[in-house]
Amino acid sequence: MSSTKISLLCTLPLLALGAKFNRATPDEFGLFGYGQGFGGFPLFYADGYAYLGEPASSNSSDPGVVTFTPSGSGTSQSWIGNPNTTLTNYTVSWSNVTFAIPSTSSSDKRVRFLTNETSDLDVITTGFNFYGAAAFAVEDGRLESSWYALQVSERVNALYWNDTSLGQVPVVLNHNPPSNPQDVAGLSET
Ligand SMILES: *[C@@H]1O[C@H](CO)[C@@H](O)[C@H](O)[C@H]1NC(C)=O
Ligand SMILES: *[C@@H]1O[C@H](CO)[C@@H](O)[C@H](O)[C@H]1NC(C)=O
Ligand SMILES: *[C@@H]1O[C@H](CO)[C@@H](O)[C@H](O)[C@H]1NC(C)=O
Ligand SMILES: *[C@@H]1O[C@H](CO)[C@@H](O)[C@H](O)[C@H]1NC(C)=O
Ligand SMILES: *[C@@H]1O[C@H](CO)[C@@H](O)[C@H](O)[C@H]1NC(C)=O
Ligand SMILES: *[C@@H]1O[C@H](CO)[C@@H](O)[C@H](O)[C@H]1NC(C)=O
């Protein structure tokens, strides 16, 4: 009796949020990092990993800002990345990459992308969604937003999931671009 009641209570918030999830995910979106020192750096792809900042400042051979399209719905939603053709008006070697966060057993805590030629069992590729404009992953029935960034060079920040061991700082991933592009580096705080 009481365990049925408890499990019902636990699943309710997600059921209630389900409708909002589906409405909240745009057909096409970019992701932008906000937080201390982060005023909306776009998420870009480089060498299979996700970064926040300026692709032009990356030492990767084919970095590019990612445009996402959702695939599936509700808690089985995955996000497929392709180059944002407005910003990436050069040829890159990647397309149709699947957004992935490391599972708790993964030793590499970077947020990454899978291609049709990579397989990685230590990642989670479903359960991404928005609450409002903020990106979340659904883990064990909970909405989690454990995005962290680590600066690796000027205007290049590696994106991590649930890891502060190297001094990563928390960021919010949001599908709204910054209203003032001058503020992306958080240099002009008001
Ligand atoms: C592509 O990038 C431009 C410039 O930042 C932005 O305005 C546009 O919304 C992006 N499009 C997508 C689908 O991400
Ligand atoms: C790119 O920069 C990162 C961080 O500074 C460094 O670890 C990596 O070796 C560099 N890669 C290349 C190809 O230069
Ligand atoms: C796109 O390419 C054109 C022509 O080569 C160039 O003038 C423009 O600056 C480029 N835009 C971006 C965002 O790189
Ligand atoms: C990407 O996926 C779409 C839909 O599955 C497919 O139509 C398209 O050909 C793929 N593109 C590449 C370059 O693999
Ligand atoms: C992966 O996709 C690329 C681009 O569409 C294609 O050339 C390649 O053959 C595909 N590889 C596999 C293993 O399907
Ligand atoms: C974060 O990592 C800790 C330690 O591995 C784990 O217990 C926790 O479930 C993780 N949280 C998320 C949201 O992945």
Short mmCIF file of C-alpha atoms and ligand atoms in Angstrom, two decimals:
data_model
loop_
_atom_site.label_atom_id
_atom_site.label_comp_id
_atom_site.label_asym_id
_atom_site.label_seq_id
_atom_site.Cartn_x
_atom_site.Cartn_y
_atom_site.Cartn_z
CA MET A 1 0.00 0.00 0.00
CA SER A 2 2.40 2.66 1.20
CA SER A 3 5.16 1.72 -1.25
CA THR A 4 2.71 2.12 -4.14
CA LYS A 5 1.83 5.51 -2.80
CA ILE A 6 5.48 6.51 -2.52
CA SER A 7 6.40 5.37 -6.03
CA LEU A 8 3.40 7.24 -7.40
CA LEU A 9 4.53 10.37 -5.63
CA CYS A 10 8.05 9.96 -7.00
CA THR A 11 6.95 9.61 -10.60
CA LEU A 12 4.42 12.42 -10.47
CA PRO A 13 6.75 15.36 -10.91
CA LEU A 14 8.20 13.89 -14.11
CA LEU A 15 4.78 12.96 -15.47
CA ALA A 16 3.59 16.45 -14.71
CA LEU A 17 6.64 17.93 -16.37
CA GLY A 18 6.33 15.72 -19.45
CA ALA A 19 4.00 18.02 -21.31
CA LYS A 20 6.13 21.01 -20.49
CA PHE A 21 9.26 19.18 -21.71
CA ASN A 22 7.83 18.57 -25.13
CA ARG A 23 6.58 22.10 -25.58
CA ALA A 24 9.85 23.53 -24.28
CA THR A 25 12.23 21.89 -26.76
CA PRO A 26 12.68 23.97 -29.89
CA ASP A 27 12.94 22.19 -33.27
CA GLU A 28 16.45 23.57 -33.64
CA PHE A 29 18.60 25.23 -31.06
CA GLY A 30 22.08 26.19 -30.02
CA LEU A 31 23.33 25.93 -26.45
CA PHE A 32 24.98 28.78 -24.59
CA GLY A 33 26.86 28.69 -21.31
CA TYR A 34 26.01 31.14 -18.55
CA GLY A 35 27.61 31.57 -15.16
CA GLN A 36 30.41 33.37 -13.37
CA GLY A 37 32.59 34.63 -16.24
CA PHE A 38 30.28 33.03 -18.79
CA GLY A 39 27.84 35.40 -20.45
CA GLY A 40 26.63 33.07 -23.19
CA PHE A 41 29.57 31.38 -24.86
CA PRO A 42 28.18 29.06 -27.56
CA LEU A 43 28.70 25.33 -27.33
CA PHE A 44 31.05 24.10 -30.03
CA TYR A 45 32.31 20.73 -31.17
CA ALA A 46 36.01 19.90 -31.40
CA ASP A 47 37.59 16.46 -31.74
CA GLY A 48 34.53 14.68 -30.38
CA TYR A 49 34.15 16.85 -27.28
CA ALA A 50 31.94 19.77 -26.27
CA TYR A 51 33.43 23.16 -25.49
CA LEU A 52 32.10 26.60 -24.61
CA GLY A 53 33.74 29.58 -26.24
CA GLU A 54 35.15 30.58 -29.60
CA PRO A 55 35.80 27.80 -32.11
CA ALA A 56 38.34 30.07 -33.85
CA SER A 57 40.43 30.00 -30.67
CA SER A 58 40.47 26.19 -30.57
CA ASN A 59 43.53 24.30 -31.77
CA SER A 60 41.31 21.53 -33.17
CA SER A 61 41.35 20.96 -36.92
CA ASP A 62 37.59 21.33 -37.43
CA PRO A 63 35.81 23.02 -34.54
CA GLY A 64 32.32 24.37 -35.12
CA VAL A 65 29.35 25.79 -33.24
CA VAL A 66 26.67 23.13 -32.90
CA THR A 67 23.03 23.33 -33.93
CA PHE A 68 20.97 20.69 -32.14
CA THR A 69 17.81 18.95 -33.24
CA PRO A 70 15.89 16.80 -30.77
CA SER A 71 15.20 13.17 -31.61
CA GLY A 72 12.56 11.28 -29.70
CA SER A 73 10.53 12.85 -26.95
CA GLY A 74 10.02 13.02 -23.21
CA THR A 75 12.66 11.20 -21.18
CA SER A 76 13.96 9.29 -24.22
CA GLN A 77 14.91 12.44 -26.05
CA SER A 78 18.41 12.60 -27.55
CA TRP A 79 20.06 15.58 -29.19
CA ILE A 80 21.70 15.39 -32.61
CA GLY A 81 24.36 17.96 -33.45
CA ASN A 82 25.29 19.44 -36.78
CA PRO A 83 27.39 22.48 -37.63
CA ASN A 84 25.56 25.80 -37.31
CA THR A 85 25.89 26.78 -40.95
CA THR A 86 25.47 30.48 -40.19
CA LEU A 87 28.63 30.51 -38.13
CA THR A 88 30.50 27.56 -39.58
CA ASN A 89 30.77 28.60 -43.19
CA TYR A 90 33.67 26.29 -43.81
CA THR A 91 33.69 22.52 -44.26
CA VAL A 92 33.96 20.36 -41.18
CA SER A 93 34.43 16.61 -41.08
CA TRP A 94 31.63 15.93 -38.62
CA SER A 95 27.84 15.82 -38.83
CA ASN A 96 24.95 14.01 -37.16
CA VAL A 97 26.83 13.68 -33.89
CA THR A 98 24.97 12.50 -30.79
CA PHE A 99 25.28 14.59 -27.63
CA ALA A 100 26.44 12.48 -24.66
CA ILE A 101 27.30 12.86 -20.99
CA PRO A 102 29.52 10.41 -19.12
CA SER A 103 27.84 7.82 -16.93
CA THR A 104 28.87 7.75 -13.27
CA SER A 105 31.25 4.84 -14.03
CA SER A 106 33.10 6.76 -16.75
CA SER A 107 36.58 8.04 -15.84
CA ASP A 108 36.40 10.72 -18.54
CA LYS A 109 33.92 13.28 -17.26
CA ARG A 110 33.89 15.46 -20.37
CA VAL A 111 30.69 16.06 -22.29
CA ARG A 112 31.14 14.58 -25.73
CA PHE A 113 29.63 13.52 -29.01
CA LEU A 114 29.26 10.12 -30.57
CA THR A 115 29.42 9.61 -34.31
CA ASN A 116 28.18 6.69 -36.38
CA GLU A 117 31.72 5.34 -36.12
CA THR A 118 32.34 5.62 -32.39
CA SER A 119 30.81 3.54 -29.69
CA ASP A 120 31.13 4.33 -26.04
CA LEU A 121 29.32 2.35 -23.40
CA ASP A 122 30.24 4.78 -20.65
CA VAL A 123 27.88 7.51 -21.77
CA ILE A 124 24.25 8.51 -21.55
CA THR A 125 22.69 9.75 -24.79
CA THR A 126 19.04 10.04 -23.83
CA GLY A 127 17.00 12.01 -21.33
CA PHE A 128 18.04 15.51 -22.35
CA ASN A 129 15.44 18.16 -22.07
CA PHE A 130 14.66 21.72 -21.13
CA TYR A 131 13.01 23.15 -18.11
CA GLY A 132 12.23 26.63 -19.27
CA ALA A 133 15.26 27.43 -21.40
CA ALA A 134 17.77 25.52 -19.25
CA ALA A 135 19.16 22.17 -20.41
CA PHE A 136 18.82 19.18 -18.08
CA ALA A 137 19.50 15.49 -18.11
CA VAL A 138 17.01 13.15 -16.48
CA GLU A 139 18.85 10.68 -14.25
CA ASP A 140 17.03 8.20 -12.04
CA GLY A 141 13.88 10.23 -12.45
CA ARG A 142 15.50 13.47 -11.35
CA LEU A 143 16.28 16.57 -13.36
CA GLU A 144 20.02 17.12 -13.15
CA SER A 145 21.97 20.12 -14.36
CA SER A 146 25.55 19.18 -13.46
CA TRP A 147 27.29 21.13 -16.21
CA TYR A 148 30.78 22.40 -15.39
CA ALA A 149 33.38 24.25 -17.42
CA LEU A 150 37.17 24.24 -17.28
CA GLN A 151 39.20 26.81 -19.15
CA VAL A 152 41.80 25.04 -21.30
CA SER A 153 43.01 28.08 -23.24
CA GLU A 154 41.94 31.65 -23.96
CA ARG A 155 38.18 31.59 -24.80
CA VAL A 156 38.11 27.80 -24.88
CA ASN A 157 36.42 25.96 -22.01
CA ALA A 158 35.98 22.21 -21.89
CA LEU A 159 32.50 21.15 -20.81
CA TYR A 160 32.22 18.56 -18.04
CA TRP A 161 29.40 16.66 -16.39
CA ASN A 162 29.37 16.37 -12.61
CA ASP A 163 33.10 16.95 -12.04
CA THR A 164 34.85 19.67 -10.06
CA SER A 165 38.08 17.76 -9.43
CA LEU A 166 40.17 20.05 -11.66
CA GLY A 167 38.57 23.28 -10.49
CA GLN A 168 35.68 23.27 -12.97
CA VAL A 169 33.08 25.97 -12.38
CA PRO A 170 29.31 25.44 -12.62
CA VAL A 171 27.54 26.72 -15.73
CA VAL A 172 23.94 26.78 -16.89
CA LEU A 173 23.33 25.62 -20.45
CA ASN A 174 20.55 27.61 -21.99
CA HIS A 175 19.07 27.65 -25.49
CA ASN A 176 18.69 31.41 -25.46
CA PRO A 177 21.59 33.24 -27.09
CA PRO A 178 23.01 36.21 -25.17
CA SER A 179 21.05 39.41 -25.78
CA ASN A 180 24.28 41.34 -26.10
CA PRO A 181 27.00 39.34 -27.90
CA GLN A 182 29.60 41.69 -26.38
CA ASP A 183 28.91 40.11 -23.01
CA VAL A 184 29.71 36.50 -23.86
CA ALA A 185 32.97 36.43 -21.96
CA GLY A 186 31.28 38.01 -18.95
CA LEU A 187 33.67 40.93 -19.24
CA SER A 188 31.06 43.65 -18.99
CA GLU A 189 29.12 42.72 -15.91
CA THR A 190 26.48 45.22 -14.95
C1 LIG B 1 23.37 29.71 -35.35
O1 LIG B 1 24.19 30.76 -34.89
C2 LIG B 1 23.61 32.03 -34.99
C3 LIG B 1 24.62 33.06 -34.55
O2 LIG B 1 24.93 32.88 -33.19
C4 LIG B 1 22.36 32.09 -34.14
O3 LIG B 1 21.75 33.36 -34.32
C5 LIG B 1 21.41 31.01 -34.56
O4 LIG B 1 20.32 31.01 -33.66
C6 LIG B 1 22.10 29.67 -34.53
N1 LIG B 1 21.15 28.71 -35.05
C7 LIG B 1 20.95 27.56 -34.46
C8 LIG B 1 19.87 26.74 -35.06
O5 LIG B 1 21.59 27.16 -33.50
C1 LIG B 2 45.29 21.70 -27.89
O1 LIG B 2 45.27 22.36 -26.65
C2 LIG B 2 45.10 21.50 -25.54
C3 LIG B 2 44.93 22.36 -24.32
O2 LIG B 2 45.88 23.38 -24.27
C4 LIG B 2 46.30 20.55 -25.46
O3 LIG B 2 46.13 19.68 -24.38
C5 LIG B 2 46.37 19.78 -26.75
O4 LIG B 2 47.53 18.95 -26.74
C6 LIG B 2 46.43 20.69 -27.95
N1 LIG B 2 46.31 19.89 -29.15
C7 LIG B 2 47.02 20.12 -30.25
C8 LIG B 2 46.73 19.24 -31.41
O5 LIG B 2 47.85 21.01 -30.30
C1 LIG B 3 31.68 33.49 -43.99
O1 LIG B 3 32.38 33.55 -45.22
C2 LIG B 3 32.42 34.84 -45.78
C3 LIG B 3 33.07 34.75 -47.14
O2 LIG B 3 34.22 33.93 -47.10
C4 LIG B 3 33.15 35.78 -44.84
O3 LIG B 3 33.17 37.08 -45.37
C5 LIG B 3 32.44 35.80 -43.50
O4 LIG B 3 33.15 36.60 -42.58
C6 LIG B 3 32.29 34.42 -42.96
N1 LIG B 3 31.45 34.47 -41.77
C7 LIG B 3 31.82 33.92 -40.63
C8 LIG B 3 30.84 34.05 -39.52
O5 LIG B 3 32.88 33.34 -40.48
C1 LIG B 4 22.18 12.67 -40.97
O1 LIG B 4 20.99 12.03 -40.56
C2 LIG B 4 19.90 12.31 -41.41
C3 LIG B 4 18.67 11.72 -40.78
O2 LIG B 4 18.91 10.43 -40.35
C4 LIG B 4 20.19 11.76 -42.79
O3 LIG B 4 19.13 12.08 -43.64
C5 LIG B 4 21.46 12.39 -43.32
O4 LIG B 4 21.79 11.80 -44.55
C6 LIG B 4 22.60 12.18 -42.35
N1 LIG B 4 23.73 12.94 -42.85
C7 LIG B 4 24.96 12.45 -42.83
C8 LIG B 4 26.00 13.34 -43.41
O5 LIG B 4 25.24 11.34 -42.38
C1 LIG B 5 29.23 7.30 -41.15
O1 LIG B 5 28.74 8.44 -41.85
C2 LIG B 5 29.61 8.91 -42.85
C3 LIG B 5 29.03 10.20 -43.41
O2 LIG B 5 27.70 10.04 -43.80
C4 LIG B 5 29.76 7.82 -43.91
O3 LIG B 5 30.65 8.26 -44.91
C5 LIG B 5 30.32 6.54 -43.27
O4 LIG B 5 30.36 5.52 -44.19
C6 LIG B 5 29.44 6.13 -42.08
N1 LIG B 5 30.08 5.04 -41.38
C7 LIG B 5 29.40 3.99 -40.93
C8 LIG B 5 30.20 2.95 -40.21
O5 LIG B 5 28.19 3.87 -41.09
C1 LIG B 6 27.82 12.78 -9.56
O1 LIG B 6 28.88 11.94 -9.18
C2 LIG B 6 28.66 11.35 -7.92
C3 LIG B 6 29.94 10.60 -7.55
O2 LIG B 6 30.30 9.72 -8.57
C4 LIG B 6 27.45 10.41 -7.99
O3 LIG B 6 27.22 9.84 -6.74
C5 LIG B 6 26.25 11.25 -8.41
O4 LIG B 6 25.14 10.40 -8.62
C6 LIG B 6 26.55 11.98 -9.70
N1 LIG B 6 25.44 12.89 -10.01
C7 LIG B 6 24.99 13.06 -11.24
C8 LIG B 6 23.92 14.05 -11.38
O5 LIG B 6 25.43 12.44 -12.20
#
